[in-house]
Amino acid sequence: MNYLLGLIVLLIKIAVMLGGLLLVASYLVWLERKLLARLQIRLGPNRAGIFGLLQPIADAIKLLTKEEIVPTAADGFIFRLAPAVVAVTAMMMFAVVPLGPDIRLFGRSVPMVITDLNVGLLFVFALSSLGVYGVALGGWASNSKFALLGGIRGAAQMISYELALGLSLVPVVMLAGSFSLTAIVDAQSGVPFIVLQPVSFAIFVISAMAESKRIPFDLPEAENELGAGFHTEYSGMRFGLFFLGEYVHIQVLGALTAVFFLGGWHGPWLPPVVWLMLKIFIVALIMIWIRGTLPRLRYDQLMALGWKVLIPVSLINIVVTGAFIQFAGFS
Amino acid sequence: MSENKIKTDEKPLKPAESSGWSALKALVEGFATTAKHLARKPVTESYPEFKRQLPERSRARIVLTRDPDGRERCVACYLCSAVCPVSCISMQSAEQPDGRRYARWFRINFGRCIYCGLCEEACPTSAIQLTPDFENIQRDILTLVFEKKDLLVDGCGKDPSYNFYEHAGVTTDERGKGEHANEAPPVNVKSNLP
Amino acid sequence: MPTLKIDNREINVPAGTKVIEAAERLGIMIPRFCFHPALGSVGACRVCAVAFTEGPVKGIQMSCMIDAQDGMVVSTTDAEAVDFRRHVIEFLMLNHPHDCPVCDEGGHCLLQDLTVAGGHGLRRYRGLKRTHINQDLGPLVQHEMNRCIQCYRCSRYYQEFTGYRDLGVMGIGSRVYFGRSAPGMLESPFAGNLIDICPTGVYTDKPSRYIGRRWDYQRQPSLCIHCSLGCNLTASARYRQVVRHEARPNLEVNGHFICDRGRYGYAYASIADRPRQAMAAGTPGPIVDILAGAREAIQQTVEKHGPGSVAVVVSPRSSLETLAVVKEACGQHGWTGPAAAHTNRQALNRNTAVSCLRPELAVSLAADTEAHDVLVIGADPLNEAPMLALSLRQVQRRGGHVIVIDPRGVQLPFDFDHWAVHPSAMGAILQALIQEIGGHRATAPDTPATFDITKLARRLNASPRPVVVCGTDILTPHEIALAGDLARALRRTHKVAGLFYTLAGANAFAAALLHDQPVSTEAVLDRIEDGGVRLLVAVEQDLWREFPDRKRLQAALKRLDHLVVLDYVDSPLNREAGHFIPTQPLYESGGHWINQEGRLQAASPVMAGGEPIEITGGSDHPPRVFDRRIPGDEPLAAWRAVAALAGEDEADPAPQLKTALADFHPAVNLSTPEATGQRIDLEAIAHDLVESGPAPEPAEDDAPADAVVLLLVDWTFGTEPLSAMAPALTRMEAAPVARLHPDEIARLGLAEGRPVTVSLNGNRLTVPVQADPRMAAGVMAVPRHHLLEWQVFGETRVIVKRSQLKAESE
Ligand code: SF4
Ligand code: SF4
Ligand code: SF4
Ligand code: SF4
Ligand code: FES
């Protein structure tokens, strides 16, 4: 009975989480387009509904009803699999993000996280690395030169930045003393880690943006060089899945930034979930602002930034943090 | 070897310009610029509520124009169809009773045309011209296939004066040998005078 | 073998090679206008200038005028030479009209190419341009004299190469004019080559005038099938229509040229009444059903009357593929045939010629031109195989001598000896000639004294390189074998002597390899009449047009249980046939052909087929409805249709074709690509008719004193059935007339210009009489003209008594 109830609660949580994610993702698209337009003195979507608010729905209908084309020369199975990999891994990452402190429901304590893994951080990393497969395989299976180049770029870029991303979080784990995201959030009940670890924060944000292939790191899909990169050959809802993956990824990014550096759901006055949402939203806004401002990096600059700047700096940062903890007795 | 280097306008950066601070400054300036844009009124004009007058040389729907004296300009030379990168022009040349070469039929598939303007550039008679009318949209793709009667317009388009048959040396009902621009009267082969 | 250096590359060339040719061997194409490999050099255009830096010649010189010599160092890229050429181009362009857009040469114009290559992009000359009045040169060649750059290629070709005089150069200075003294039809049947040879657009192709640009054409190497010489040509098609032929250089066959029959005879492939629908008794139906119906009819006939009751006739014009599959089908199923000749005499003639053609004697058309003395027996080159006349002209140009022994009033565009001999005397003359050549004094046959056999024999014996040319149309097998004997006799006295037969049909040589004992349509009709054959399959053989007895044919066809016709030309038989299956002409099917000297040649398919857009669009815009199927794409390659008729089911016929070709004849080997273009293995052909020759025929042909021999003969235009369908050539055709010697006209009580009616066995042929003093006495020559119902006497060589001739009043 207990198991059954647990299962039901879990399913409800998953449903709510997924529903929220997808809804937010679609409106994030609208927000990005609208905001980007304003940053560039344009109007943005304004035809579907007032302020173009129905645009995401129109987009979804269009994507769902468009003809799905699998190129003759493509490897059909992998071609169909790749977009799912991207979307699913992005959504699964949310499984370990704590939305707030435990609440009591029907006399039971219900954690506000789908599953509180004690290696949550590693789980996030594992999934984000898996997401690369979607990009690389999608590019390869399309059997088109642009897609292949995009896929290769994606793989290379993620390998490079994954390292910096991982290293940038080592100080956080050192400070929190745990891999569990819930524990990390709890460790920031006082001071958010952004204050203690500004360098880590900067490295994390940069690497995470590179991981999610957003401007200025969108080399895998660089339109003006590669058509659309790894998803050149995709159409209809399979393209939609790539798209969805990207915007879910933005939310994941916001959530992780909040969890690792901004104190997660901690905050005064407002309920915890709202705090978390707010923080995610702010991160997303900043990412859109970046997109509206910065040009794309050149490939050599991208690699130089990753290997020559971010990795050394994060290594030094780890040593410094370690020394600090050891000698200053900080914990 | 050094003289073989490609010349660019790029000036070497001054030390101050390449320092971390100036980079940071540039970043901040960039973000500030875009942030300021938020407060500006968008420059976009909403189409179709507002229709801009396009420059006469902008490239959209293609027409076949006429000579100043109102006769078809196109001589069906196939240069436009040869140069068209997407092969969307086809025609059949033929001779009219008056001696002029003309297109018996002429077809442009606007479903394929990329409005590059190469056809206009290749045309030796100024017959084919792109116009600013870009609102050439059809629901049925077949109606985008334009035949000669759809393409032919009255008037000379952008070139008000050129008349190919005034210059070409071929005989037509209007001009015989020696009657075209810059032509001497026909040679008398029977004469032996130098 | 001088060795010289061109652009730092060394090359060794035969003495007498011009520098421009030596460079070409290195792959360096020096610009040229007046130089042409077939015409040689004149140095008229000055555009081939190169710099000679070392060796016997120095400075800027014309590379087409200078023989390659040892130690020469030549630079084609020398700055001064390049500048020189650039100026020459600009000079040549001074008077050039501004009409490239309406010029049919545009797109394959040498002047355009060299103007662009020379870097002359902008006209600086502001003066008046010289203009010329054009001439109407007939239906084949369009004249636009303004475009001339005075390279003299046309007049050299027309007068020197072909030997005709009616086109040439007039005027002086900058006013030279190339044309006729008065507008009018060009006389030469080789005039179409002016189009290929003129480097600018002065002469352009009139039938394809304003049809399109070369870059839009589908172009493939093809062959001419309008006579047995098998000239090489490039066929162009556009919008599913064959639009142009150009000569394709083959230095072993036709050189650089073709005749006008070959150049303009293509229209049959695209005309509106070409049958494209399968029919059962005149009712159109889907081709698969009709094929199945025809197959069923054949099976039923075989079941009821045995396999021999099915007979096949095939055209000697059909591809090797078709002949092979037909042969295989007849062999496998025991059908009668295939017959690939009309009459017994024609079949025997052809096979005699092929079996007499020993490998050491066979010469090609090109090798003919190197002969010193040519003896033409029973052939009328200009009318039967036009390019042969051009070949003979080259013999004469090189100082050789041409003797024609033929009863017809043979005309050639140069001086030659003509012995107008009565057909019945030809055998005796040849025999006497052979004896004389062998050194025996022959008893002079009964011929006029002007025909001095002893002198001719001496002349041939003294000739370093004699060639015997022999026709197979009007002769009998006996004389054809004698021609072979004559060549062999010459060979015994010389090391080199050639033998060259002309045959009836582009693939007649291959048709001769169908059987050892040839079968003719005549023999098949015999079998139909005695009830032995109940079903006839006619493969691309329009018996209606070509069989020499239409009445007998019709009666015989009525006796048949069933007629199956496979063809690509329209004929009343198509609608009468129980089953009609449309086939593809060579432009669609491609294939192989063996020409009269045994050379195996290939034609590539030029287009996929289907009704021309000109027709589907009613010469307006092509229809706007689109379909995956092309209208009128039903016709099949004839070999496919035959394979479907003979096969058990609708299996892929390709393997069947492969075995049929492999089994066709040991002399024909298609397994290696190198074999194409070469002569087949003549050694592998049975030569049992050779040496003695068959016994002389009974004296049936020895015309009684009050009789004439009526010969139904070929003309250049109007008699060859396929080219006769070309609208462009109809204006070239002369009206059909019966040619007789003037004395003969008087003797027979006829009148020149008045029609004569020949009645024989109840058949009549009426045709106007024309006097031709070159004709032999006792001979009357009538063309197998498409405007004449000549298919009446069952033979193309018959004896007519004086009483059977009747002068008509008008
Ligand atoms: S504009 Fe360009 S694409 Fe369009 S018809 Fe002309 S050449 Fe072709
Ligand atoms: S280039 Fe000009 S003249 Fe030539 S076919 Fe095209 S439209 Fe006609
Ligand atoms: S007409 Fe042609 S071939 Fe003859 S001289 Fe002029 S350019 Fe040469
Ligand atoms: S000579 Fe015969 S094969 Fe050659 S082009 Fe003329 S008709 Fe054709
Ligand atoms: S090609 Fe040598 S002068 Fe014309």
Coordinates of C-alpha atoms in Angstrom, one line a residue, chain A residues 25-265:
Chain A
A25 CA 10.1 25.5 -22.6
S26 CA 7.6 26.6 -25.1
Y27 CA 7.0 30.0 -23.5
L28 CA 10.7 30.3 -23.1
V29 CA 10.9 30.2 -26.9
W30 CA 8.4 32.9 -27.1
L31 CA 10.2 34.9 -24.5
E32 CA 13.5 34.5 -26.2
R33 CA 12.1 35.5 -29.6
K34 CA 10.3 38.5 -28.2
L35 CA 13.2 39.7 -26.0
L36 CA 15.8 39.1 -28.7
A37 CA 13.7 41.1 -31.1
R38 CA 13.6 44.0 -28.6
L39 CA 17.3 43.8 -27.9
Q40 CA 17.8 44.2 -31.6
I41 CA 15.1 46.9 -32.0
R42 CA 12.7 44.6 -33.8
L43 CA 9.2 43.6 -33.0
G44 CA 9.3 39.8 -32.6
P45 CA 6.3 37.5 -33.0
N46 CA 3.2 39.6 -33.0
R47 CA 0.7 37.9 -35.2
A48 CA -0.5 34.8 -33.3
G49 CA -2.6 36.2 -30.5
I50 CA -2.0 39.3 -28.6
F51 CA 1.8 40.0 -28.4
G52 CA 2.2 36.8 -30.3
L53 CA 1.3 34.8 -27.2
L54 CA -0.2 32.0 -29.1
Q55 CA 3.0 31.6 -31.2
P56 CA 4.3 28.6 -29.2
I57 CA 1.1 26.8 -29.8
A58 CA 1.1 27.7 -33.5
D59 CA 4.7 26.5 -33.7
A60 CA 3.9 23.2 -32.0
I61 CA 1.0 22.6 -34.3
K62 CA 3.1 23.4 -37.3
L63 CA 5.9 21.1 -36.1
L64 CA 3.5 18.3 -35.3
T65 CA 1.8 18.4 -38.7
K66 CA 4.8 18.9 -40.9
E67 CA 6.0 16.1 -43.1
E68 CA 8.7 14.1 -41.5
I69 CA 11.5 13.4 -43.9
V70 CA 14.1 10.7 -43.4
P71 CA 16.8 11.2 -46.2
T72 CA 17.3 8.1 -48.3
A73 CA 20.9 8.0 -47.5
A74 CA 20.4 8.4 -43.8
D75 CA 20.8 5.6 -41.2
G76 CA 17.1 5.4 -40.4
F77 CA 17.2 4.0 -36.9
I78 CA 19.9 6.2 -35.5
F79 CA 18.4 9.2 -37.3
R80 CA 15.1 8.7 -35.6
L81 CA 16.8 7.9 -32.2
A82 CA 19.0 11.0 -32.0
P83 CA 16.5 13.7 -31.3
A84 CA 14.9 11.6 -28.6
V85 CA 18.2 11.2 -26.9
V86 CA 18.7 14.9 -26.8
A87 CA 15.3 15.7 -25.4
V88 CA 15.1 12.8 -22.9
T89 CA 18.5 13.4 -21.3
A90 CA 17.7 17.1 -20.9
M91 CA 14.4 16.3 -19.1
M92 CA 15.8 13.6 -17.0
M93 CA 18.4 15.9 -15.5
F94 CA 15.5 17.6 -13.7
A95 CA 14.9 14.4 -11.7
V96 CA 17.5 15.4 -9.2
V97 CA 16.8 19.1 -8.9
P98 CA 15.3 19.9 -5.5
L99 CA 12.5 22.4 -5.8
G100 CA 12.1 23.1 -2.2
P101 CA 12.2 21.6 1.3
D102 CA 10.2 18.5 2.1
I103 CA 6.5 19.1 2.5
R104 CA 4.0 17.1 4.4
L105 CA 1.1 15.6 2.5
F106 CA -1.6 13.3 4.1
G107 CA 0.7 12.9 7.0
R108 CA 3.7 11.9 5.0
S109 CA 6.8 13.7 4.3
V110 CA 7.1 14.2 0.6
P111 CA 10.4 15.4 -0.7
M112 CA 10.2 18.2 -3.4
V113 CA 12.5 16.3 -5.7
I114 CA 11.8 13.4 -7.8
T115 CA 14.6 11.5 -6.5
D116 CA 17.3 12.6 -4.2
L117 CA 20.3 10.7 -5.4
N118 CA 23.4 10.8 -3.2
V119 CA 25.4 11.1 -6.4
G120 CA 23.0 13.6 -8.0
L121 CA 25.8 15.7 -9.4
L122 CA 27.4 12.8 -11.1
F123 CA 24.0 11.9 -12.5
V124 CA 23.6 15.3 -14.0
F125 CA 27.0 15.0 -15.6
A126 CA 26.3 11.6 -16.9
L127 CA 23.1 12.7 -18.6
S128 CA 24.6 15.8 -20.0
S129 CA 27.4 13.7 -21.6
L130 CA 24.8 11.4 -22.9
G131 CA 23.1 14.3 -24.6
V132 CA 26.2 14.7 -26.8
Y133 CA 25.4 11.4 -28.3
G134 CA 22.2 12.8 -29.6
V135 CA 24.0 15.6 -31.4
A136 CA 26.9 13.5 -32.7
L137 CA 24.7 10.6 -33.8
G138 CA 22.1 12.9 -35.4
G139 CA 24.8 14.6 -37.4
W140 CA 26.4 11.3 -38.4
A141 CA 23.2 9.5 -39.3
S142 CA 21.9 12.2 -41.6
N143 CA 24.7 11.3 -44.0
S144 CA 25.0 15.0 -45.1
K145 CA 28.3 16.9 -44.9
F146 CA 26.9 19.8 -43.0
A147 CA 25.2 17.6 -40.5
L148 CA 28.3 15.6 -40.0
L149 CA 30.5 18.7 -39.5
G150 CA 28.0 20.0 -37.0
G151 CA 27.9 16.7 -35.2
I152 CA 31.7 16.5 -35.0
R153 CA 31.9 20.1 -33.8
G154 CA 29.3 19.3 -31.1
A155 CA 31.2 16.3 -29.9
A156 CA 34.5 18.2 -29.8
Q157 CA 33.0 21.2 -28.1
M158 CA 31.3 19.1 -25.4
I159 CA 34.3 17.0 -24.6
S160 CA 36.3 20.2 -24.2
Y161 CA 33.9 22.0 -21.9
E162 CA 32.7 19.0 -19.9
L163 CA 36.1 19.0 -18.3
A164 CA 35.9 22.6 -17.2
L165 CA 32.3 22.2 -16.2
G166 CA 33.2 19.3 -13.9
L167 CA 36.2 20.9 -12.5
S168 CA 34.3 24.1 -11.7
L169 CA 32.0 22.2 -9.5
V170 CA 34.7 20.4 -7.5
P171 CA 35.0 23.4 -5.1
V172 CA 31.3 23.4 -4.6
V173 CA 31.3 19.7 -3.7
M174 CA 34.3 20.3 -1.4
L175 CA 32.4 23.1 0.3
A176 CA 29.2 21.1 0.6
G177 CA 30.8 17.8 1.3
S178 CA 28.3 15.9 -0.7
F179 CA 27.3 15.0 -4.3
S180 CA 23.6 15.2 -3.5
L181 CA 22.0 18.3 -4.9
T182 CA 19.7 18.5 -1.9
A183 CA 22.7 18.5 0.4
I184 CA 24.3 21.2 -1.7
V185 CA 21.3 23.4 -1.5
D186 CA 21.2 22.8 2.2
A187 CA 24.8 23.9 2.5
Q188 CA 23.9 27.3 1.1
S189 CA 21.2 28.0 3.6
G190 CA 23.4 30.8 4.8
V191 CA 25.6 32.2 2.1
P192 CA 25.1 31.2 -1.5
F193 CA 28.2 29.8 -3.1
I194 CA 28.4 32.5 -5.6
V195 CA 29.8 34.7 -2.9
L196 CA 32.4 32.2 -1.9
Q197 CA 33.2 30.9 -5.3
P198 CA 32.8 33.7 -7.9
V199 CA 35.5 32.1 -10.1
S200 CA 33.8 28.7 -10.1
F201 CA 30.6 30.4 -10.9
A202 CA 32.0 32.2 -13.9
I203 CA 33.6 29.0 -15.3
F204 CA 30.4 27.1 -14.6
V205 CA 28.2 29.5 -16.5
I206 CA 30.5 29.8 -19.5
S207 CA 31.0 26.0 -19.7
A208 CA 27.3 25.3 -19.2
M209 CA 26.4 27.7 -22.0
A210 CA 28.9 25.9 -24.2
E211 CA 27.4 22.6 -23.2
S212 CA 23.9 23.8 -24.3
K213 CA 25.3 25.0 -27.6
R214 CA 24.0 28.5 -27.2
I215 CA 25.4 31.7 -28.7
P216 CA 28.2 32.5 -28.5
F217 CA 29.0 28.8 -28.5
D218 CA 26.5 27.6 -31.2
L219 CA 29.2 26.3 -33.5
P220 CA 27.5 22.9 -34.0
E221 CA 24.6 24.6 -35.7
A222 CA 26.3 27.7 -37.1
E223 CA 23.7 28.6 -39.7
N224 CA 25.9 30.7 -41.9
E225 CA 28.5 28.0 -42.2
L226 CA 26.7 24.7 -41.9
G227 CA 23.1 25.3 -42.9
A228 CA 21.8 24.2 -39.5
G229 CA 24.6 21.9 -38.5
F230 CA 23.7 18.6 -36.9
H231 CA 19.9 19.0 -37.4
T232 CA 20.1 20.2 -41.1
E233 CA 18.3 17.2 -42.3
Y234 CA 15.6 17.1 -39.6
S235 CA 12.1 18.3 -40.1
G236 CA 8.8 18.2 -38.3
M237 CA 8.6 17.0 -34.8
R238 CA 12.0 15.4 -34.8
F239 CA 13.5 18.8 -35.4
G240 CA 11.0 19.9 -32.7
L241 CA 12.6 17.5 -30.2
F242 CA 16.0 19.0 -30.8
F243 CA 14.5 22.4 -30.3
L244 CA 12.7 21.2 -27.1
G245 CA 15.9 19.7 -25.8
E246 CA 17.6 23.0 -26.2
Y247 CA 15.0 24.9 -24.2
V248 CA 14.7 22.3 -21.5
H249 CA 18.4 22.6 -21.3
I250 CA 18.2 26.3 -20.6
Q251 CA 15.9 25.5 -17.7
V252 CA 18.2 22.8 -16.5
L253 CA 21.0 25.3 -16.7
G254 CA 19.1 27.8 -14.8
A255 CA 18.1 25.3 -12.2
L256 CA 21.7 24.0 -11.8
T257 CA 23.1 27.4 -11.5
A258 CA 20.5 28.2 -8.9
V259 CA 21.2 25.0 -7.0
F260 CA 25.0 25.1 -7.2
F261 CA 25.6 28.8 -6.7
L262 CA 22.5 30.8 -6.0
G263 CA 21.3 29.0 -2.9
G264 CA 18.7 26.8 -4.7
W265 CA 15.2 27.4 -3.2

